Short mmCIF file of C-alpha atoms in Angstrom, two decimals:
data_model
loop_
_atom_site.label_atom_id
_atom_site.label_comp_id
_atom_site.label_asym_id
_atom_site.label_seq_id
_atom_site.Cartn_x
_atom_site.Cartn_y
_atom_site.Cartn_z
CA TRP A 1 7.49 4.33 12.58
CA THR A 2 8.53 1.02 13.11
CA SER A 3 8.78 -1.85 11.01
CA ALA A 4 5.55 -3.54 12.04
CA LYS A 5 3.52 -0.39 11.14
CA GLN A 6 4.80 -0.47 7.75
CA ASP A 7 4.13 -4.25 7.25
CA ASN A 8 0.24 -3.29 8.99
CA PHE A 9 0.31 -0.01 6.14
CA GLU A 10 1.49 -2.33 3.33
CA ARG A 11 -1.16 -4.84 4.54
CA CYS A 12 -4.21 -2.58 4.86
CA ILE A 13 -2.96 -0.88 1.08
CA ALA A 14 -3.52 -4.47 -0.14
CA TRP A 15 -7.02 -4.99 1.08
CA LEU A 16 -8.30 -1.41 0.36
CA THR A 17 -6.81 -2.04 -3.21
CA ALA A 18 -8.29 -5.52 -3.64
CA SER A 19 -11.87 -4.59 -1.52
CA GLY A 20 -12.32 -1.62 -3.58
CA GLY A 21 -11.41 -2.46 -7.33
CA LEU A 22 -8.80 0.33 -7.51
CA PRO A 23 -5.79 -0.15 -10.29
CA PHE A 24 -2.72 -0.87 -8.73
CA MET A 25 -1.08 2.38 -10.16
CA TRP A 26 -2.98 4.64 -7.72
CA VAL A 27 -0.31 3.86 -5.11
CA ASP A 28 1.97 5.86 -7.62
CA ASN A 29 -0.39 8.86 -7.73
CA PRO A 30 1.16 11.77 -7.18
CA GLU A 31 -1.93 13.18 -4.97
CA TRP A 32 -1.66 10.02 -2.63
CA LEU A 33 2.09 10.23 -2.42
CA ALA A 34 2.06 14.03 -1.40
CA PHE A 35 -0.59 13.51 0.78
CA LEU A 36 1.83 10.76 2.48
CA VAL A 37 4.57 13.66 2.36
CA GLU A 38 2.22 15.92 4.65
CA PHE A 39 0.52 13.30 7.02
CA VAL A 40 2.73 10.28 7.07
CA PRO A 41 6.30 11.68 6.07
CA ALA A 42 7.68 8.19 7.97
CA VAL A 43 6.07 5.67 5.16
CA LYS A 44 7.59 4.25 2.37
CA CYS A 45 4.12 3.63 0.13
CA PRO A 46 4.54 0.38 -1.87
CA SER A 47 4.81 0.51 -5.97
CA GLN A 48 2.13 -0.90 -7.95
CA LYS A 49 4.75 -3.59 -8.87
CA THR A 50 5.16 -4.33 -4.77
CA LEU A 51 1.69 -4.37 -4.56
CA ALA A 52 0.88 -6.81 -7.42
CA CYS A 53 3.88 -8.97 -7.07
CA ARG A 54 3.83 -9.28 -3.74
CA LEU A 55 1.19 -7.52 -1.40
CA ILE A 56 -1.55 -8.97 -3.03
CA PRO A 57 -0.49 -12.38 -3.34
CA LYS A 58 -0.04 -12.61 0.36
CA ALA A 59 -3.02 -11.17 1.40
CA VAL A 60 -4.81 -13.42 -0.50
CA GLU A 61 -2.72 -16.35 0.95
CA ASP A 62 -3.67 -14.81 4.55
CA LEU A 63 -7.06 -15.52 3.69
#
């Protein structure tokens, strides 16, 4: 898992959250985190704070 893949993962999480109108807290859902551990163990899931304060604003800026 590279830093480029992590960056892309975070961009995708931001877009998925915004486009689906999902609450930011979904990224801290234990079922989601267990899914990541099982299927993408190297990924670091961003917190809802990171999503709200950095990732979503960056996605909007990149429009």
